[in-house]
Structures are given as structure tokens and as C-alpha cells.
mmCIF file of C-alpha atoms in Angstrom:
data_model
loop_
_atom_site.group_PDB
_atom_site.id
_atom_site.type_symbol
_atom_site.label_atom_id
_atom_site.label_comp_id
_atom_site.label_asym_id
_atom_site.label_seq_id
_atom_site.Cartn_x
_atom_site.Cartn_y
_atom_site.Cartn_z
ATOM 1 C CA MET A 1 -29.212 -90.509 -57.231
ATOM 2 C CA SER A 2 -27.668 -89.634 -53.849
ATOM 3 C CA GLU A 3 -24.057 -88.594 -53.728
ATOM 4 C CA SER A 4 -21.228 -88.962 -51.275
ATOM 5 C CA LYS A 5 -18.779 -86.198 -50.466
ATOM 6 C CA VAL A 6 -15.703 -85.961 -48.253
ATOM 7 C CA ILE A 7 -15.102 -82.638 -46.485
ATOM 8 C CA ASP A 8 -11.531 -82.248 -45.335
ATOM 9 C CA ALA A 9 -11.537 -79.907 -42.330
ATOM 10 C CA ARG A 10 -8.368 -81.254 -40.744
ATOM 11 C CA ASP A 11 -6.159 -78.766 -38.884
ATOM 12 C CA THR A 12 -8.936 -76.234 -38.350
ATOM 13 C CA PHE A 13 -10.270 -75.360 -34.919
ATOM 14 C CA CYS A 14 -13.784 -75.085 -33.495
ATOM 15 C CA PRO A 15 -16.185 -74.110 -34.963
ATOM 16 C CA GLY A 16 -14.408 -74.444 -38.349
ATOM 17 C CA PRO A 17 -15.198 -78.131 -39.017
ATOM 18 C CA LEU A 18 -18.840 -77.781 -37.977
ATOM 19 C CA MET A 19 -19.319 -74.656 -40.098
ATOM 20 C CA GLU A 20 -17.742 -76.416 -43.107
ATOM 21 C CA LEU A 21 -20.138 -79.323 -42.649
ATOM 22 C CA ILE A 22 -23.098 -76.961 -42.397
ATOM 23 C CA THR A 23 -21.994 -75.075 -45.531
ATOM 24 C CA TYR A 24 -21.862 -78.311 -47.551
ATOM 25 C CA MET A 25 -25.059 -79.618 -45.952
ATOM 26 C CA LYS A 26 -26.918 -76.564 -47.277
ATOM 27 C CA GLN A 27 -25.739 -77.315 -50.814
ATOM 28 C CA ALA A 28 -26.362 -81.094 -50.654
ATOM 29 C CA ASN A 29 -29.528 -82.907 -51.715
ATOM 30 C CA VAL A 30 -31.693 -84.956 -49.362
ATOM 31 C CA GLY A 31 -30.187 -88.437 -49.112
ATOM 32 C CA ASP A 32 -26.624 -87.320 -49.840
ATOM 33 C CA THR A 33 -23.889 -88.588 -47.529
ATOM 34 C CA LEU A 34 -21.191 -86.279 -46.194
ATOM 35 C CA GLU A 35 -18.030 -87.463 -44.481
ATOM 36 C CA LEU A 36 -16.279 -84.842 -42.358
ATOM 37 C CA LEU A 37 -12.586 -85.267 -41.546
ATOM 38 C CA SER A 38 -11.496 -83.365 -38.464
ATOM 39 C CA THR A 39 -8.587 -83.252 -36.050
ATOM 40 C CA ASP A 40 -10.511 -81.019 -33.624
ATOM 41 C CA LYS A 41 -11.545 -83.107 -30.601
ATOM 42 C CA GLY A 42 -14.708 -81.134 -29.916
ATOM 43 C CA THR A 43 -16.037 -81.936 -33.376
ATOM 44 C CA ALA A 44 -16.675 -85.551 -32.367
ATOM 45 C CA SER A 45 -19.285 -84.443 -29.837
ATOM 46 C CA ASP A 46 -20.453 -81.201 -31.477
ATOM 47 C CA VAL A 47 -21.410 -82.676 -34.843
ATOM 48 C CA PRO A 48 -23.743 -85.406 -33.457
ATOM 49 C CA GLU A 49 -25.342 -82.760 -31.230
ATOM 50 C CA TRP A 50 -25.939 -80.460 -34.222
ATOM 51 C CA ILE A 51 -27.196 -83.332 -36.418
ATOM 52 C CA ASN A 52 -29.636 -84.355 -33.695
ATOM 53 C CA LYS A 53 -30.801 -80.794 -33.124
ATOM 54 C CA VAL A 54 -31.528 -79.945 -36.732
ATOM 55 C CA GLY A 55 -32.858 -83.388 -37.687
ATOM 56 C CA HIS A 56 -30.326 -85.007 -40.022
ATOM 57 C CA GLU A 57 -28.963 -88.538 -39.643
ATOM 58 C CA MET A 58 -25.718 -89.728 -38.041
ATOM 59 C CA ILE A 59 -24.260 -92.720 -39.860
ATOM 60 C CA SER A 60 -20.954 -93.291 -38.094
ATOM 61 C CA SER A 61 -18.145 -91.650 -36.191
ATOM 62 C CA GLU A 62 -14.725 -93.165 -35.799
ATOM 63 C CA LYS A 63 -11.205 -92.014 -35.017
ATOM 64 C CA ILE A 64 -8.519 -93.300 -37.364
ATOM 65 C CA ASP A 65 -4.916 -92.195 -36.819
ATOM 66 C CA GLU A 66 -5.876 -89.029 -34.862
ATOM 67 C CA VAL A 67 -8.468 -88.017 -37.457
ATOM 68 C CA TRP A 68 -12.189 -88.158 -36.780
ATOM 69 C CA HIS A 69 -14.256 -89.496 -39.677
ATOM 70 C CA ILE A 70 -17.864 -88.462 -39.143
ATOM 71 C CA LYS A 71 -20.427 -89.653 -41.665
ATOM 72 C CA VAL A 72 -23.844 -88.058 -41.830
ATOM 73 C CA ARG A 73 -26.803 -88.115 -44.185
ATOM 74 C CA LYS A 74 -28.912 -85.134 -45.165
ATOM 75 C CA ALA A 75 -32.435 -86.046 -44.078
ATOM 76 C CA LYS A 76 -34.509 -83.034 -45.038
ATOM 77 C CA MET B 1 -37.916 -73.634 -30.407
ATOM 78 C CA ALA B 2 -34.841 -72.180 -28.754
ATOM 79 C CA GLN B 3 -35.037 -68.782 -27.095
ATOM 80 C CA ASP B 4 -33.955 -65.933 -29.373
ATOM 81 C CA LEU B 5 -30.371 -64.885 -28.781
ATOM 82 C CA PHE B 6 -29.136 -61.281 -28.717
ATOM 83 C CA LEU B 7 -25.468 -60.361 -28.597
ATOM 84 C CA ILE B 8 -24.010 -56.952 -27.882
ATOM 85 C CA CYS B 9 -20.428 -56.593 -29.143
ATOM 86 C CA VAL B 10 -18.534 -53.584 -27.798
ATOM 87 C CA SER B 11 -14.989 -54.847 -27.300
ATOM 88 C CA GLY B 12 -12.445 -54.609 -30.101
ATOM 89 C CA THR B 13 -10.205 -57.334 -28.724
ATOM 90 C CA ARG B 14 -9.497 -60.555 -30.557
ATOM 91 C CA GLU B 15 -10.739 -62.894 -27.839
ATOM 92 C CA LYS B 16 -14.104 -61.227 -27.324
ATOM 93 C CA LEU B 17 -14.831 -60.800 -31.045
ATOM 94 C CA GLN B 18 -13.862 -64.425 -31.668
ATOM 95 C CA MET B 19 -16.062 -65.775 -28.873
ATOM 96 C CA ALA B 20 -19.029 -63.661 -29.968
ATOM 97 C CA ALA B 21 -18.567 -64.817 -33.572
ATOM 98 C CA MET B 22 -18.368 -68.460 -32.481
ATOM 99 C CA VAL B 23 -21.562 -68.180 -30.437
ATOM 100 C CA ALA B 24 -23.381 -66.309 -33.219
ATOM 101 C CA SER B 25 -22.402 -68.719 -35.992
ATOM 102 C CA VAL B 26 -23.064 -71.967 -34.133
ATOM 103 C CA ALA B 27 -26.351 -70.769 -32.622
ATOM 104 C CA ALA B 28 -27.626 -69.336 -35.919
ATOM 105 C CA ALA B 29 -26.676 -72.460 -37.870
ATOM 106 C CA SER B 30 -28.479 -74.564 -35.266
ATOM 107 C CA GLY B 31 -31.786 -72.824 -35.821
ATOM 108 C CA THR B 32 -31.694 -70.150 -33.106
ATOM 109 C CA ARG B 33 -32.721 -66.668 -34.193
ATOM 110 C CA VAL B 34 -29.638 -64.531 -33.577
ATOM 111 C CA THR B 35 -29.270 -60.755 -33.563
ATOM 112 C CA VAL B 36 -25.900 -59.081 -33.041
ATOM 113 C CA PHE B 37 -25.595 -55.392 -32.164
ATOM 114 C CA PHE B 38 -22.163 -53.900 -32.912
ATOM 115 C CA SER B 39 -21.090 -50.752 -31.114
ATOM 116 C CA MET B 40 -18.085 -48.998 -29.560
ATOM 117 C CA ASN B 41 -14.746 -50.634 -30.479
ATOM 118 C CA ALA B 42 -16.339 -53.612 -32.229
ATOM 119 C CA LEU B 43 -17.942 -51.747 -35.125
ATOM 120 C CA ALA B 44 -15.054 -50.422 -37.234
ATOM 121 C CA TYR B 45 -13.910 -53.958 -38.141
ATOM 122 C CA PHE B 46 -16.963 -54.223 -40.370
ATOM 123 C CA VAL B 47 -16.195 -51.319 -42.669
ATOM 124 C CA LYS B 48 -15.918 -52.708 -46.231
ATOM 125 C CA GLY B 49 -12.416 -53.926 -46.973
ATOM 126 C CA ASP B 50 -11.155 -53.407 -43.427
ATOM 127 C CA THR B 51 -8.510 -56.001 -42.581
ATOM 128 C CA THR B 52 -7.317 -54.589 -39.265
ATOM 129 C CA GLN B 53 -6.185 -57.335 -36.921
ATOM 130 C CA ALA B 54 -7.929 -57.165 -33.573
ATOM 131 C CA PRO B 55 -5.345 -56.802 -30.781
ATOM 132 C CA ALA B 56 -4.963 -59.611 -28.270
ATOM 133 C CA GLU B 57 -6.303 -58.966 -24.791
ATOM 134 C CA GLY B 58 -4.156 -61.637 -23.145
ATOM 135 C CA ARG B 59 -2.170 -64.803 -23.639
ATOM 136 C CA PHE B 60 -4.947 -66.659 -25.364
ATOM 137 C CA GLY B 61 -5.298 -63.970 -27.995
ATOM 138 C CA GLU B 62 -1.554 -64.037 -28.591
ATOM 139 C CA LEU B 63 -1.723 -67.805 -29.017
ATOM 140 C CA MET B 64 -4.577 -67.407 -31.500
ATOM 141 C CA GLU B 65 -2.452 -64.992 -33.529
ATOM 142 C CA LYS B 66 0.262 -67.643 -33.929
ATOM 143 C CA THR B 67 -2.026 -70.600 -34.558
ATOM 144 C CA LYS B 68 -3.179 -71.514 -38.057
ATOM 145 C CA GLY B 69 -6.636 -72.942 -38.730
ATOM 146 C CA ILE B 70 -8.721 -70.682 -36.481
ATOM 147 C CA PRO B 71 -11.676 -69.341 -38.485
ATOM 148 C CA PRO B 72 -11.449 -65.503 -38.524
ATOM 149 C CA PHE B 73 -14.220 -63.710 -36.619
ATOM 150 C CA ARG B 74 -15.354 -61.720 -39.670
ATOM 151 C CA GLN B 75 -15.875 -64.951 -41.593
ATOM 152 C CA LEU B 76 -17.824 -66.524 -38.710
ATOM 153 C CA PHE B 77 -20.172 -63.537 -38.425
ATOM 154 C CA LYS B 78 -20.691 -63.695 -42.192
ATOM 155 C CA LEU B 79 -21.503 -67.403 -41.974
ATOM 156 C CA ALA B 80 -23.937 -66.672 -39.140
ATOM 157 C CA ALA B 81 -25.785 -64.339 -41.502
ATOM 158 C CA GLU B 82 -25.531 -66.546 -44.598
ATOM 159 C CA LEU B 83 -26.211 -69.967 -43.080
ATOM 160 C CA GLY B 84 -28.411 -69.038 -40.164
ATOM 161 C CA ASP B 85 -30.005 -65.728 -41.116
ATOM 162 C CA ALA B 86 -28.422 -63.942 -38.158
ATOM 163 C CA ARG B 87 -29.083 -60.203 -38.171
ATOM 164 C CA LEU B 88 -25.895 -58.147 -37.787
ATOM 165 C CA LEU B 89 -26.853 -54.617 -36.783
ATOM 166 C CA PRO B 90 -24.600 -51.575 -36.540
ATOM 167 C CA CYS B 91 -25.290 -49.173 -33.680
ATOM 168 C CA SER B 92 -26.515 -45.880 -35.134
ATOM 169 C CA MET B 93 -24.802 -43.859 -32.396
ATOM 170 C CA ALA B 94 -21.435 -45.520 -33.088
ATOM 171 C CA LEU B 95 -21.809 -44.900 -36.835
ATOM 172 C CA ASP B 96 -22.462 -41.197 -36.141
ATOM 173 C CA LEU B 97 -19.532 -40.857 -33.787
ATOM 174 C CA LEU B 98 -17.140 -42.679 -36.133
ATOM 175 C CA GLN B 99 -18.563 -40.708 -39.078
ATOM 176 C CA ILE B 100 -19.183 -43.876 -41.059
ATOM 177 C CA GLU B 101 -22.063 -44.114 -43.541
ATOM 178 C CA ASP B 102 -23.961 -47.393 -43.290
ATOM 179 C CA SER B 103 -23.292 -47.918 -47.022
ATOM 180 C CA ALA B 104 -19.581 -48.174 -46.120
ATOM 181 C CA LEU B 105 -20.195 -51.319 -44.067
ATOM 182 C CA GLU B 106 -19.918 -54.925 -45.273
ATOM 183 C CA PRO B 107 -23.102 -56.030 -47.061
ATOM 184 C CA GLU B 108 -24.014 -58.620 -44.434
ATOM 185 C CA LEU B 109 -24.611 -55.828 -41.922
ATOM 186 C CA GLY B 110 -28.174 -54.667 -41.572
ATOM 187 C CA PRO B 111 -29.640 -51.180 -41.127
ATOM 188 C CA PRO B 112 -28.338 -48.745 -38.488
ATOM 189 C CA THR B 113 -30.176 -49.542 -35.311
ATOM 190 C CA GLY B 114 -30.790 -47.537 -32.172
ATOM 191 C CA LEU B 115 -30.529 -48.978 -28.710
ATOM 192 C CA THR B 116 -34.228 -48.496 -28.015
ATOM 193 C CA LEU B 117 -35.252 -50.645 -30.978
ATOM 194 C CA PHE B 118 -32.620 -53.273 -30.204
ATOM 195 C CA LEU B 119 -33.683 -53.545 -26.559
ATOM 196 C CA SER B 120 -37.296 -53.683 -27.535
ATOM 197 C CA ASP B 121 -36.562 -56.568 -29.948
ATOM 198 C CA ALA B 122 -34.469 -58.298 -27.288
ATOM 199 C CA GLU B 123 -37.261 -58.283 -24.720
ATOM 200 C CA GLY B 124 -37.861 -61.828 -23.543
ATOM 201 C CA GLY B 125 -34.796 -63.165 -25.347
ATOM 202 C CA GLN B 126 -31.408 -64.116 -24.007
ATOM 203 C CA LEU B 127 -28.888 -61.292 -24.097
ATOM 204 C CA LEU B 128 -25.109 -61.706 -23.949
ATOM 205 C CA SER B 129 -22.508 -58.965 -24.142
ATOM 206 C CA PHE B 130 -18.934 -59.188 -25.351
#
């Protein structure tokens, strides 16, 4: 059964949000969905780049009220 | 496979330690093999329990001191080791000069390493100094 988790990394600066995502990604199971909340602008481009590089899956990325919501799935 | 990355940290200023820690943590967590060599003014921050604040070099460092939410450099180096298997190596010469035993360093630091071994490992890799 895959799980969904929200990681609140708002108000932290680069590379805080990315490192938080990576920390949780290590602990997650394949198929789990993680949603990262970030107010750091660079996160919106850095996270897809990291996901692509290491081979996980981007689900969505949207900005709602100055907060980026980036959803990814652990693929391996 | 990305080229191996080697960092030499000698400065004890906030900006340089922060930038080196950012590069080390992001590169290591992205699958690059990272080795960091700590010497000169950069080493003493990694003595167990040390909480000394690194002094700002300029305006940016002063701004970092006042801003909340910036991941501390010690934590980023630790994450580089934990999440990305980065090797954090203390310079054996600097340990001798500072009269620090390697057992007094934080556990994420590796064995005392001489420059000859470090440079030999770094051959063919990308080397950055901070």
C-alpha cells in the first residue's frame, strides 16, 4: 500500500527544501508520493532536475499563494 | 556517471563554508562521489561539540547571520555524508598543528589524510577549493 506524505519546508533556503525531500525520499517505499511545500524559488527548478537525475517521477508542480507544491513519486 | 568531485576547504569564513557545504550536499545526494578535505581554518569547526559561529567575510555573511531558515553548514556536510556517502577527511597536518586527536572530531569525519593521498585520489576528478 503506497503512502502519501507532505513535507513542509516553507521558510527555509536552498538547499534546505531539496535536502528535506531527499531525507524523506530515502525513508519512503517505492510508489510512495511525497509533496514538498517550499517558499524558496529555486526549489521549483532544482527539484525536477534532481528527480530527473536520480530517476524518480515528477507528478506535479504548482504555485499556490506564494508556496510551491511539488509532488513526486519514489520510483526505485 | 558524473565526474568525481573533490573539495578543499581551508577558509573559516561563513560564506565559504556554507558554499562548500551546499555543493557537497547537493552533489553527493545527486549521485556524485564527493570527497571533502578540511584543513587550515576550516577544520576546527568539526571538533565534537564545537558550536563556534563562523565569522562573516562580507555583507552576505552578515545577512546570513540575521536570516532564519538557512541550513547550517555543519548539518549540510553531515547530510552529504549520510545521504550521499560523501567522504569528509581531516588534513593530518592541520590535526597535528592544532594538536587535535582524530577521535575528537565529529563521527562523520573520516581518517586523517595527507595531501599526497588526497591528491592521488583526486587525480582525474574535478577539484574545487573554498
